[in-house]
JSON list of C-alpha atoms in Angstrom, two decimals:
[
{"chain": "A", "resi": 18, "resn": "UNK", "atom": "CA", "xyz": [0.00, 0.00, 0.00]},
{"chain": "A", "resi": 19, "resn": "UNK", "atom": "CA", "xyz": [2.81, 2.33, 0.87]},
{"chain": "A", "resi": 20, "resn": "UNK", "atom": "CA", "xyz": [4.43, 1.65, -2.46]},
{"chain": "A", "resi": 21, "resn": "UNK", "atom": "CA", "xyz": [1.18, 2.37, -4.27]},
{"chain": "A", "resi": 22, "resn": "UNK", "atom": "CA", "xyz": [0.81, 5.71, -2.53]},
{"chain": "A", "resi": 23, "resn": "UNK", "atom": "CA", "xyz": [4.38, 6.57, -3.38]},
{"chain": "A", "resi": 24, "resn": "UNK", "atom": "CA", "xyz": [3.72, 5.89, -7.04]},
{"chain": "A", "resi": 25, "resn": "UNK", "atom": "CA", "xyz": [0.57, 7.98, -6.88]},
{"chain": "A", "resi": 26, "resn": "UNK", "atom": "CA", "xyz": [2.50, 10.77, -5.20]},
{"chain": "A", "resi": 27, "resn": "UNK", "atom": "CA", "xyz": [5.25, 10.72, -7.78]},
{"chain": "A", "resi": 28, "resn": "UNK", "atom": "CA", "xyz": [2.77, 10.58, -10.62]},
{"chain": "A", "resi": 29, "resn": "UNK", "atom": "CA", "xyz": [1.01, 13.60, -9.24]},
{"chain": "A", "resi": 30, "resn": "UNK", "atom": "CA", "xyz": [4.28, 15.44, -8.91]},
{"chain": "A", "resi": 31, "resn": "UNK", "atom": "CA", "xyz": [5.22, 14.69, -12.49]},
{"chain": "A", "resi": 32, "resn": "UNK", "atom": "CA", "xyz": [1.81, 15.71, -13.75]},
{"chain": "A", "resi": 33, "resn": "UNK", "atom": "CA", "xyz": [2.03, 18.98, -11.87]},
{"chain": "A", "resi": 34, "resn": "UNK", "atom": "CA", "xyz": [5.62, 19.34, -13.03]},
{"chain": "A", "resi": 35, "resn": "UNK", "atom": "CA", "xyz": [4.61, 18.95, -16.65]},
{"chain": "A", "resi": 36, "resn": "UNK", "atom": "CA", "xyz": [1.91, 21.56, -16.21]},
{"chain": "A", "resi": 37, "resn": "UNK", "atom": "CA", "xyz": [4.38, 23.84, -14.50]},
{"chain": "A", "resi": 38, "resn": "UNK", "atom": "CA", "xyz": [6.94, 23.33, -17.24]},
{"chain": "A", "resi": 39, "resn": "UNK", "atom": "CA", "xyz": [4.37, 24.23, -19.91]},
{"chain": "A", "resi": 40, "resn": "UNK", "atom": "CA", "xyz": [3.65, 27.42, -18.02]},
{"chain": "A", "resi": 41, "resn": "UNK", "atom": "CA", "xyz": [7.35, 28.05, -17.43]},
{"chain": "A", "resi": 42, "resn": "UNK", "atom": "CA", "xyz": [6.88, 28.10, -13.62]},
{"chain": "A", "resi": 43, "resn": "UNK", "atom": "CA", "xyz": [8.25, 25.81, -10.81]},
{"chain": "A", "resi": 44, "resn": "UNK", "atom": "CA", "xyz": [6.13, 23.12, -9.09]},
{"chain": "A", "resi": 45, "resn": "UNK", "atom": "CA", "xyz": [3.68, 24.69, -6.59]},
{"chain": "A", "resi": 46, "resn": "UNK", "atom": "CA", "xyz": [4.54, 24.27, -2.90]},
{"chain": "A", "resi": 47, "resn": "UNK", "atom": "CA", "xyz": [1.14, 22.74, -2.10]},
{"chain": "A", "resi": 48, "resn": "UNK", "atom": "CA", "xyz": [1.89, 19.82, -4.40]},
{"chain": "A", "resi": 49, "resn": "UNK", "atom": "CA", "xyz": [5.14, 19.15, -2.56]},
{"chain": "A", "resi": 50, "resn": "UNK", "atom": "CA", "xyz": [3.42, 19.26, 0.84]},
{"chain": "A", "resi": 51, "resn": "UNK", "atom": "CA", "xyz": [0.93, 16.55, -0.16]},
{"chain": "A", "resi": 52, "resn": "UNK", "atom": "CA", "xyz": [3.55, 14.19, -1.57]},
{"chain": "A", "resi": 53, "resn": "UNK", "atom": "CA", "xyz": [4.45, 11.90, 1.41]},
{"chain": "A", "resi": 54, "resn": "UNK", "atom": "CA", "xyz": [5.21, 8.28, 2.17]},
{"chain": "A", "resi": 55, "resn": "UNK", "atom": "CA", "xyz": [2.53, 6.14, 3.84]},
{"chain": "A", "resi": 56, "resn": "UNK", "atom": "CA", "xyz": [4.31, 6.43, 7.20]},
{"chain": "A", "resi": 57, "resn": "UNK", "atom": "CA", "xyz": [4.04, 10.20, 7.03]},
{"chain": "A", "resi": 58, "resn": "UNK", "atom": "CA", "xyz": [7.71, 10.82, 6.39]},
{"chain": "A", "resi": 59, "resn": "UNK", "atom": "CA", "xyz": [8.11, 13.63, 3.90]},
{"chain": "A", "resi": 60, "resn": "UNK", "atom": "CA", "xyz": [9.46, 12.70, 0.50]},
{"chain": "A", "resi": 61, "resn": "UNK", "atom": "CA", "xyz": [12.51, 14.69, -0.55]},
{"chain": "A", "resi": 62, "resn": "UNK", "atom": "CA", "xyz": [11.31, 16.27, -3.76]},
{"chain": "A", "resi": 63, "resn": "UNK", "atom": "CA", "xyz": [13.74, 19.18, -3.79]},
{"chain": "A", "resi": 64, "resn": "UNK", "atom": "CA", "xyz": [15.84, 17.66, -6.60]},
{"chain": "A", "resi": 65, "resn": "UNK", "atom": "CA", "xyz": [12.67, 17.05, -8.61]},
{"chain": "A", "resi": 66, "resn": "UNK", "atom": "CA", "xyz": [11.50, 20.60, -8.03]},
{"chain": "A", "resi": 67, "resn": "UNK", "atom": "CA", "xyz": [14.85, 22.02, -9.09]},
{"chain": "A", "resi": 68, "resn": "UNK", "atom": "CA", "xyz": [14.92, 19.78, -12.14]},
{"chain": "A", "resi": 69, "resn": "UNK", "atom": "CA", "xyz": [11.46, 20.85, -13.24]},
{"chain": "A", "resi": 70, "resn": "UNK", "atom": "CA", "xyz": [12.22, 24.46, -12.52]},
{"chain": "A", "resi": 71, "resn": "UNK", "atom": "CA", "xyz": [15.44, 24.33, -14.54]},
{"chain": "A", "resi": 72, "resn": "UNK", "atom": "CA", "xyz": [13.73, 22.53, -17.41]},
{"chain": "A", "resi": 73, "resn": "UNK", "atom": "CA", "xyz": [10.90, 25.02, -17.35]},
{"chain": "A", "resi": 74, "resn": "UNK", "atom": "CA", "xyz": [13.29, 27.95, -17.51]},
{"chain": "A", "resi": 75, "resn": "UNK", "atom": "CA", "xyz": [15.33, 26.28, -20.25]},
{"chain": "A", "resi": 76, "resn": "UNK", "atom": "CA", "xyz": [12.35, 25.45, -22.45]},
{"chain": "A", "resi": 77, "resn": "UNK", "atom": "CA", "xyz": [10.86, 28.87, -21.90]},
{"chain": "A", "resi": 78, "resn": "UNK", "atom": "CA", "xyz": [14.14, 30.60, -22.73]},
{"chain": "A", "resi": 79, "resn": "UNK", "atom": "CA", "xyz": [14.66, 28.57, -25.89]},
{"chain": "A", "resi": 80, "resn": "UNK", "atom": "CA", "xyz": [11.12, 29.17, -27.11]},
{"chain": "A", "resi": 81, "resn": "UNK", "atom": "CA", "xyz": [11.30, 32.88, -26.37]},
{"chain": "A", "resi": 82, "resn": "UNK", "atom": "CA", "xyz": [14.71, 33.14, -28.03]},
{"chain": "A", "resi": 83, "resn": "UNK", "atom": "CA", "xyz": [13.50, 31.38, -31.19]},
{"chain": "A", "resi": 84, "resn": "UNK", "atom": "CA", "xyz": [10.41, 33.59, -31.33]},
{"chain": "A", "resi": 85, "resn": "UNK", "atom": "CA", "xyz": [12.54, 36.68, -30.78]},
{"chain": "A", "resi": 86, "resn": "UNK", "atom": "CA", "xyz": [15.00, 35.75, -33.54]},
{"chain": "A", "resi": 87, "resn": "UNK", "atom": "CA", "xyz": [12.11, 35.04, -35.90]},
{"chain": "A", "resi": 88, "resn": "UNK", "atom": "CA", "xyz": [10.48, 38.38, -35.10]},
{"chain": "A", "resi": 89, "resn": "UNK", "atom": "CA", "xyz": [13.77, 40.26, -35.53]},
{"chain": "A", "resi": 90, "resn": "UNK", "atom": "CA", "xyz": [14.47, 38.54, -38.87]},
{"chain": "A", "resi": 91, "resn": "UNK", "atom": "CA", "xyz": [11.01, 39.31, -40.22]},
{"chain": "A", "resi": 92, "resn": "UNK", "atom": "CA", "xyz": [11.31, 42.89, -39.05]},
{"chain": "A", "resi": 93, "resn": "UNK", "atom": "CA", "xyz": [14.68, 43.34, -40.77]},
{"chain": "A", "resi": 94, "resn": "UNK", "atom": "CA", "xyz": [13.35, 41.82, -44.00]},
{"chain": "A", "resi": 95, "resn": "UNK", "atom": "CA", "xyz": [10.43, 44.23, -43.95]},
{"chain": "A", "resi": 96, "resn": "UNK", "atom": "CA", "xyz": [12.79, 47.15, -43.36]},
{"chain": "A", "resi": 97, "resn": "UNK", "atom": "CA", "xyz": [15.02, 46.12, -46.27]},
{"chain": "A", "resi": 98, "resn": "UNK", "atom": "CA", "xyz": [12.05, 45.63, -48.58]},
{"chain": "A", "resi": 99, "resn": "UNK", "atom": "CA", "xyz": [10.64, 49.02, -47.64]},
{"chain": "A", "resi": 100, "resn": "UNK", "atom": "CA", "xyz": [13.99, 50.74, -48.24]},
{"chain": "A", "resi": 101, "resn": "UNK", "atom": "CA", "xyz": [14.39, 48.99, -51.60]},
{"chain": "A", "resi": 102, "resn": "UNK", "atom": "CA", "xyz": [10.90, 49.95, -52.76]},
{"chain": "A", "resi": 103, "resn": "UNK", "atom": "CA", "xyz": [11.46, 53.58, -51.78]},
{"chain": "A", "resi": 104, "resn": "UNK", "atom": "CA", "xyz": [14.70, 53.65, -53.78]},
{"chain": "A", "resi": 105, "resn": "UNK", "atom": "CA", "xyz": [13.12, 52.03, -56.84]},
{"chain": "A", "resi": 106, "resn": "UNK", "atom": "CA", "xyz": [10.19, 54.43, -56.66]},
{"chain": "A", "resi": 107, "resn": "UNK", "atom": "CA", "xyz": [12.60, 57.34, -57.11]},
{"chain": "A", "resi": 108, "resn": "UNK", "atom": "CA", "xyz": [14.46, 55.90, -60.14]},
{"chain": "A", "resi": 109, "resn": "UNK", "atom": "CA", "xyz": [15.58, 52.69, -61.79]},
{"chain": "A", "resi": 110, "resn": "UNK", "atom": "CA", "xyz": [18.53, 50.79, -60.32]},
{"chain": "A", "resi": 111, "resn": "UNK", "atom": "CA", "xyz": [20.71, 47.94, -61.47]},
{"chain": "A", "resi": 112, "resn": "UNK", "atom": "CA", "xyz": [21.09, 44.99, -59.12]},
{"chain": "A", "resi": 113, "resn": "UNK", "atom": "CA", "xyz": [24.60, 46.12, -58.19]},
{"chain": "A", "resi": 114, "resn": "UNK", "atom": "CA", "xyz": [23.54, 49.72, -57.53]},
{"chain": "A", "resi": 115, "resn": "UNK", "atom": "CA", "xyz": [20.63, 48.69, -55.31]},
{"chain": "A", "resi": 116, "resn": "UNK", "atom": "CA", "xyz": [22.82, 46.28, -53.36]},
{"chain": "A", "resi": 117, "resn": "UNK", "atom": "CA", "xyz": [25.37, 49.04, -52.68]},
{"chain": "A", "resi": 118, "resn": "UNK", "atom": "CA", "xyz": [22.64, 51.44, -51.57]},
{"chain": "A", "resi": 119, "resn": "UNK", "atom": "CA", "xyz": [21.14, 48.95, -49.14]},
{"chain": "A", "resi": 120, "resn": "UNK", "atom": "CA", "xyz": [24.52, 47.94, -47.77]},
{"chain": "A", "resi": 121, "resn": "UNK", "atom": "CA", "xyz": [25.28, 51.59, -47.05]},
{"chain": "A", "resi": 122, "resn": "UNK", "atom": "CA", "xyz": [22.29, 51.51, -44.69]},
{"chain": "A", "resi": 123, "resn": "UNK", "atom": "CA", "xyz": [24.03, 48.77, -42.63]},
{"chain": "A", "resi": 124, "resn": "UNK", "atom": "CA", "xyz": [21.49, 46.03, -43.29]},
{"chain": "A", "resi": 125, "resn": "UNK", "atom": "CA", "xyz": [22.71, 42.41, -43.04]},
{"chain": "A", "resi": 126, "resn": "UNK", "atom": "CA", "xyz": [24.24, 41.26, -46.33]},
{"chain": "A", "resi": 127, "resn": "UNK", "atom": "CA", "xyz": [22.37, 37.95, -46.39]},
{"chain": "A", "resi": 128, "resn": "UNK", "atom": "CA", "xyz": [19.04, 39.71, -45.88]},
{"chain": "A", "resi": 129, "resn": "UNK", "atom": "CA", "xyz": [19.84, 42.16, -48.69]},
{"chain": "A", "resi": 130, "resn": "UNK", "atom": "CA", "xyz": [20.72, 39.30, -51.04]},
{"chain": "A", "resi": 131, "resn": "UNK", "atom": "CA", "xyz": [17.49, 37.48, -50.15]},
{"chain": "A", "resi": 132, "resn": "UNK", "atom": "CA", "xyz": [15.37, 40.58, -50.82]},
{"chain": "A", "resi": 133, "resn": "UNK", "atom": "CA", "xyz": [17.16, 41.26, -54.12]},
{"chain": "A", "resi": 134, "resn": "UNK", "atom": "CA", "xyz": [16.63, 37.66, -55.23]},
{"chain": "A", "resi": 135, "resn": "UNK", "atom": "CA", "xyz": [12.94, 38.01, -54.39]},
{"chain": "A", "resi": 136, "resn": "UNK", "atom": "CA", "xyz": [12.67, 41.28, -56.32]},
{"chain": "A", "resi": 137, "resn": "UNK", "atom": "CA", "xyz": [14.39, 39.73, -59.36]},
{"chain": "A", "resi": 138, "resn": "UNK", "atom": "CA", "xyz": [12.00, 36.78, -59.34]},
{"chain": "A", "resi": 139, "resn": "UNK", "atom": "CA", "xyz": [9.07, 39.22, -59.27]},
{"chain": "A", "resi": 140, "resn": "UNK", "atom": "CA", "xyz": [10.47, 41.31, -62.13]},
{"chain": "A", "resi": 141, "resn": "UNK", "atom": "CA", "xyz": [11.10, 44.38, -59.97]},
{"chain": "A", "resi": 142, "resn": "UNK", "atom": "CA", "xyz": [14.81, 44.20, -60.82]},
{"chain": "A", "resi": 143, "resn": "UNK", "atom": "CA", "xyz": [16.02, 43.36, -64.32]},
{"chain": "A", "resi": 144, "resn": "UNK", "atom": "CA", "xyz": [19.51, 44.29, -65.50]},
{"chain": "A", "resi": 145, "resn": "UNK", "atom": "CA", "xyz": [18.70, 43.35, -69.09]},
{"chain": "A", "resi": 146, "resn": "UNK", "atom": "CA", "xyz": [15.70, 45.66, -69.26]},
{"chain": "A", "resi": 147, "resn": "UNK", "atom": "CA", "xyz": [17.63, 48.41, -67.46]},
{"chain": "A", "resi": 148, "resn": "UNK", "atom": "CA", "xyz": [20.57, 48.13, -69.86]},
{"chain": "A", "resi": 149, "resn": "UNK", "atom": "CA", "xyz": [18.39, 48.36, -72.96]},
{"chain": "A", "resi": 150, "resn": "UNK", "atom": "CA", "xyz": [16.35, 51.26, -71.60]},
{"chain": "A", "resi": 151, "resn": "UNK", "atom": "CA", "xyz": [19.50, 53.14, -70.56]},
{"chain": "A", "resi": 152, "resn": "UNK", "atom": "CA", "xyz": [21.18, 52.50, -73.92]},
{"chain": "A", "resi": 153, "resn": "UNK", "atom": "CA", "xyz": [18.22, 53.67, -75.96]},
{"chain": "A", "resi": 154, "resn": "UNK", "atom": "CA", "xyz": [17.75, 56.78, -73.83]},
{"chain": "A", "resi": 155, "resn": "UNK", "atom": "CA", "xyz": [21.39, 57.86, -74.07]},
{"chain": "A", "resi": 156, "resn": "UNK", "atom": "CA", "xyz": [21.49, 57.14, -77.78]},
{"chain": "A", "resi": 157, "resn": "UNK", "atom": "CA", "xyz": [18.35, 59.09, -78.67]},
{"chain": "A", "resi": 158, "resn": "UNK", "atom": "CA", "xyz": [18.75, 62.04, -76.28]},
{"chain": "A", "resi": 159, "resn": "UNK", "atom": "CA", "xyz": [22.54, 62.47, -76.05]},
{"chain": "A", "resi": 160, "resn": "UNK", "atom": "CA", "xyz": [23.81, 60.62, -79.15]},
{"chain": "A", "resi": 161, "resn": "UNK", "atom": "CA", "xyz": [26.01, 58.34, -77.10]},
{"chain": "A", "resi": 162, "resn": "UNK", "atom": "CA", "xyz": [27.74, 55.59, -79.05]},
{"chain": "A", "resi": 163, "resn": "UNK", "atom": "CA", "xyz": [28.16, 51.91, -78.15]},
{"chain": "A", "resi": 164, "resn": "UNK", "atom": "CA", "xyz": [31.55, 52.32, -76.49]},
{"chain": "A", "resi": 165, "resn": "UNK", "atom": "CA", "xyz": [30.49, 55.05, -74.08]},
{"chain": "A", "resi": 166, "resn": "UNK", "atom": "CA", "xyz": [27.22, 53.31, -73.24]},
{"chain": "A", "resi": 167, "resn": "UNK", "atom": "CA", "xyz": [29.04, 50.06, -72.51]},
{"chain": "A", "resi": 168, "resn": "UNK", "atom": "CA", "xyz": [31.48, 51.86, -70.24]},
{"chain": "A", "resi": 169, "resn": "UNK", "atom": "CA", "xyz": [28.65, 53.47, -68.29]},
{"chain": "A", "resi": 170, "resn": "UNK", "atom": "CA", "xyz": [26.77, 50.18, -67.89]},
{"chain": "A", "resi": 171, "resn": "UNK", "atom": "CA", "xyz": [29.91, 48.39, -66.72]},
{"chain": "A", "resi": 172, "resn": "UNK", "atom": "CA", "xyz": [30.35, 51.05, -64.05]},
{"chain": "A", "resi": 173, "resn": "UNK", "atom": "CA", "xyz": [26.78, 50.38, -62.94]},
{"chain": "A", "resi": 174, "resn": "UNK", "atom": "CA", "xyz": [27.59, 46.71, -62.48]},
{"chain": "A", "resi": 175, "resn": "UNK", "atom": "CA", "xyz": [25.61, 45.30, -65.40]},
{"chain": "A", "resi": 176, "resn": "UNK", "atom": "CA", "xyz": [27.00, 41.92, -66.56]},
{"chain": "A", "resi": 177, "resn": "UNK", "atom": "CA", "xyz": [28.87, 41.85, -69.87]},
{"chain": "A", "resi": 178, "resn": "UNK", "atom": "CA", "xyz": [26.31, 39.62, -71.57]},
{"chain": "A", "resi": 179, "resn": "UNK", "atom": "CA", "xyz": [23.47, 41.99, -70.70]},
{"chain": "A", "resi": 180, "resn": "UNK", "atom": "CA", "xyz": [25.48, 44.99, -71.92]},
{"chain": "A", "resi": 181, "resn": "UNK", "atom": "CA", "xyz": [26.28, 43.40, -75.29]},
{"chain": "A", "resi": 182, "resn": "UNK", "atom": "CA", "xyz": [22.70, 42.30, -75.84]},
{"chain": "A", "resi": 183, "resn": "UNK", "atom": "CA", "xyz": [21.33, 45.75, -75.00]},
{"chain": "A", "resi": 184, "resn": "UNK", "atom": "CA", "xyz": [23.67, 47.65, -77.32]},
{"chain": "A", "resi": 185, "resn": "UNK", "atom": "CA", "xyz": [23.00, 45.23, -80.18]},
{"chain": "A", "resi": 186, "resn": "UNK", "atom": "CA", "xyz": [19.27, 45.76, -79.83]},
{"chain": "A", "resi": 187, "resn": "UNK", "atom": "CA", "xyz": [19.69, 49.54, -79.90]},
{"chain": "A", "resi": 188, "resn": "UNK", "atom": "CA", "xyz": [22.34, 49.95, -82.61]},
{"chain": "A", "resi": 189, "resn": "UNK", "atom": "CA", "xyz": [21.62, 46.85, -84.69]},
{"chain": "A", "resi": 190, "resn": "UNK", "atom": "CA", "xyz": [17.87, 47.05, -84.74]},
{"chain": "A", "resi": 191, "resn": "UNK", "atom": "CA", "xyz": [17.13, 44.42, -87.37]},
{"chain": "A", "resi": 192, "resn": "UNK", "atom": "CA", "xyz": [17.35, 46.62, -90.45]},
{"chain": "A", "resi": 193, "resn": "UNK", "atom": "CA", "xyz": [18.88, 45.19, -93.57]},
{"chain": "A", "resi": 194, "resn": "UNK", "atom": "CA", "xyz": [22.57, 45.92, -93.23]},
{"chain": "A", "resi": 195, "resn": "UNK", "atom": "CA", "xyz": [24.56, 47.39, -96.00]},
{"chain": "A", "resi": 196, "resn": "UNK", "atom": "CA", "xyz": [28.15, 48.49, -95.80]},
{"chain": "A", "resi": 197, "resn": "UNK", "atom": "CA", "xyz": [27.39, 50.08, -92.40]},
{"chain": "A", "resi": 198, "resn": "UNK", "atom": "CA", "xyz": [26.98, 46.62, -90.86]},
{"chain": "A", "resi": 199, "resn": "UNK", "atom": "CA", "xyz": [30.75, 46.40, -90.51]},
{"chain": "A", "resi": 200, "resn": "UNK", "atom": "CA", "xyz": [30.59, 49.36, -88.11]},
{"chain": "A", "resi": 201, "resn": "UNK", "atom": "CA", "xyz": [28.33, 47.49, -85.69]},
{"chain": "A", "resi": 202, "resn": "UNK", "atom": "CA", "xyz": [25.46, 49.85, -86.46]},
{"chain": "A", "resi": 203, "resn": "UNK", "atom": "CA", "xyz": [22.34, 49.42, -88.56]},
{"chain": "A", "resi": 204, "resn": "UNK", "atom": "CA", "xyz": [21.52, 51.68, -91.48]},
{"chain": "A", "resi": 205, "resn": "UNK", "atom": "CA", "xyz": [18.83, 53.42, -89.43]},
{"chain": "A", "resi": 206, "resn": "UNK", "atom": "CA", "xyz": [21.31, 54.08, -86.62]},
{"chain": "A", "resi": 207, "resn": "UNK", "atom": "CA", "xyz": [23.87, 55.50, -89.05]},
{"chain": "A", "resi": 208, "resn": "UNK", "atom": "CA", "xyz": [21.22, 57.78, -90.54]},
{"chain": "A", "resi": 209, "resn": "UNK", "atom": "CA", "xyz": [20.29, 59.06, -87.09]},
{"chain": "A", "resi": 210, "resn": "UNK", "atom": "CA", "xyz": [23.94, 59.67, -86.23]},
{"chain": "A", "resi": 211, "resn": "UNK", "atom": "CA", "xyz": [24.57, 61.49, -89.50]},
{"chain": "A", "resi": 212, "resn": "UNK", "atom": "CA", "xyz": [21.59, 63.78, -88.88]},
{"chain": "A", "resi": 213, "resn": "UNK", "atom": "CA", "xyz": [22.97, 64.76, -85.46]},
{"chain": "A", "resi": 214, "resn": "UNK", "atom": "CA", "xyz": [26.50, 65.16, -86.81]},
{"chain": "A", "resi": 215, "resn": "UNK", "atom": "CA", "xyz": [25.24, 67.41, -89.62]},
{"chain": "A", "resi": 216, "resn": "UNK", "atom": "CA", "xyz": [23.93, 69.88, -87.04]},
{"chain": "A", "resi": 217, "resn": "UNK", "atom": "CA", "xyz": [27.36, 70.06, -85.44]},
{"chain": "A", "resi": 218, "resn": "UNK", "atom": "CA", "xyz": [29.02, 70.42, -88.82]},
{"chain": "A", "resi": 219, "resn": "UNK", "atom": "CA", "xyz": [26.79, 73.33, -89.83]},
{"chain": "A", "resi": 220, "resn": "UNK", "atom": "CA", "xyz": [27.50, 75.15, -86.56]},
{"chain": "A", "resi": 221, "resn": "UNK", "atom": "CA", "xyz": [31.20, 75.26, -87.42]},
{"chain": "A", "resi": 222, "resn": "UNK", "atom": "CA", "xyz": [30.87, 76.87, -90.85]},
{"chain": "A", "resi": 223, "resn": "UNK", "atom": "CA", "xyz": [33.14, 79.73, -89.87]},
{"chain": "A", "resi": 224, "resn": "UNK", "atom": "CA", "xyz": [36.05, 77.36, -89.19]},
{"chain": "A", "resi": 225, "resn": "UNK", "atom": "CA", "xyz": [38.50, 76.01, -91.71]},
{"chain": "A", "resi": 226, "resn": "UNK", "atom": "CA", "xyz": [37.93, 72.53, -93.12]},
{"chain": "A", "resi": 227, "resn": "UNK", "atom": "CA", "xyz": [40.71, 71.06, -91.00]},
{"chain": "A", "resi": 228, "resn": "UNK", "atom": "CA", "xyz": [39.30, 72.65, -87.86]},
{"chain": "A", "resi": 229, "resn": "UNK", "atom": "CA", "xyz": [35.83, 71.39, -88.68]},
{"chain": "A", "resi": 230, "resn": "UNK", "atom": "CA", "xyz": [37.21, 67.90, -89.18]},
{"chain": "A", "resi": 231, "resn": "UNK", "atom": "CA", "xyz": [39.09, 67.99, -85.90]},
{"chain": "A", "resi": 232, "resn": "UNK", "atom": "CA", "xyz": [36.04, 69.29, -84.10]},
{"chain": "A", "resi": 233, "resn": "UNK", "atom": "CA", "xyz": [33.84, 66.55, -85.54]},
{"chain": "A", "resi": 234, "resn": "UNK", "atom": "CA", "xyz": [36.37, 63.84, -84.65]},
{"chain": "A", "resi": 235, "resn": "UNK", "atom": "CA", "xyz": [36.39, 65.01, -81.03]},
{"chain": "A", "resi": 236, "resn": "UNK", "atom": "CA", "xyz": [32.60, 65.16, -80.94]},
{"chain": "A", "resi": 237, "resn": "UNK", "atom": "CA", "xyz": [32.19, 61.61, -82.26]},
{"chain": "A", "resi": 238, "resn": "UNK", "atom": "CA", "xyz": [35.04, 60.07, -80.29]},
{"chain": "A", "resi": 239, "resn": "UNK", "atom": "CA", "xyz": [33.88, 61.63, -77.03]},
{"chain": "A", "resi": 240, "resn": "UNK", "atom": "CA", "xyz": [30.46, 60.06, -77.53]},
{"chain": "A", "resi": 241, "resn": "UNK", "atom": "CA", "xyz": [31.93, 56.62, -77.96]},
{"chain": "A", "resi": 242, "resn": "UNK", "atom": "CA", "xyz": [32.02, 55.91, -81.68]},
{"chain": "A", "resi": 243, "resn": "UNK", "atom": "CA", "xyz": [34.90, 53.95, -83.13]},
{"chain": "A", "resi": 244, "resn": "UNK", "atom": "CA", "xyz": [37.19, 55.26, -85.83]},
{"chain": "A", "resi": 245, "resn": "UNK", "atom": "CA", "xyz": [35.41, 53.40, -88.62]},
{"chain": "A", "resi": 246, "resn": "UNK", "atom": "CA", "xyz": [32.14, 55.13, -87.82]},
{"chain": "A", "resi": 247, "resn": "UNK", "atom": "CA", "xyz": [33.86, 58.49, -87.28]},
{"chain": "A", "resi": 248, "resn": "UNK", "atom": "CA", "xyz": [35.66, 58.34, -90.62]},
{"chain": "A", "resi": 249, "resn": "UNK", "atom": "CA", "xyz": [32.52, 57.28, -92.49]},
{"chain": "A", "resi": 250, "resn": "UNK", "atom": "CA", "xyz": [30.50, 60.16, -91.03]},
{"chain": "A", "resi": 251, "resn": "UNK", "atom": "CA", "xyz": [33.15, 62.78, -91.82]},
{"chain": "A", "resi": 252, "resn": "UNK", "atom": "CA", "xyz": [33.51, 61.59, -95.41]},
{"chain": "A", "resi": 253, "resn": "UNK", "atom": "CA", "xyz": [29.75, 61.77, -95.90]},
{"chain": "A", "resi": 254, "resn": "UNK", "atom": "CA", "xyz": [29.60, 65.24, -94.34]},
{"chain": "A", "resi": 255, "resn": "UNK", "atom": "CA", "xyz": [32.33, 66.54, -96.63]},
{"chain": "A", "resi": 256, "resn": "UNK", "atom": "CA", "xyz": [30.59, 65.03, -99.66]},
{"chain": "A", "resi": 257, "resn": "UNK", "atom": "CA", "xyz": [27.18, 66.51, -98.85]},
{"chain": "A", "resi": 258, "resn": "UNK", "atom": "CA", "xyz": [28.47, 69.82, -97.52]},
{"chain": "A", "resi": 259, "resn": "UNK", "atom": "CA", "xyz": [31.39, 70.78, -99.77]},
{"chain": "A", "resi": 260, "resn": "UNK", "atom": "CA", "xyz": [33.26, 73.95, -98.90]},
{"chain": "A", "resi": 261, "resn": "UNK", "atom": "CA", "xyz": [32.19, 77.06, -100.88]}
]
């Protein structure tokens, strides 16, 4: 009988201990007072109490720590996403540019990379689209040539393959190539360049022919056109605008 009561006592202690552990609190004193042998001698449950208390604290600490880390990680991800969206709302960025901007804000590198990968998968970041849009804009508004555009895109961190593809789409736009195809530019692109060069040529009418040539060479070379294109444009200008 005494043994049976002892088992019952211990079972009750463990049941209460499990409940206490779930609540992250030690075993209540009233449970310990009722746990006795049949002869009335008190059972030494201090080690059990300490064990349950320690386990309760350990489990509670681990659970709270995991929850805290999860909350912090989610909060940081939201902060990085918000910062990235605000930057992209102001202007377009390449992947490399956006990464540098976010890193300057002291966000964790792995979180930045995860957000960028997510944005790329959603189409919010696209170096190929950026490169083509940038190339076309600089070509049509500033008459930049392939060489200068490529240099600018490289500085922005756009991969070589994306740069080459973008410049081909802009300067070799699918027209039937004639002799100009050897210059890496379509006939339509050469016509556009010649129209812009003609304006510069007309503005220098007061200069000597040699000075006009030198001026046109500098203008074309500065904008990133190779010597083959430069020479072809100057020859055509001299043929269509002979000196008086």
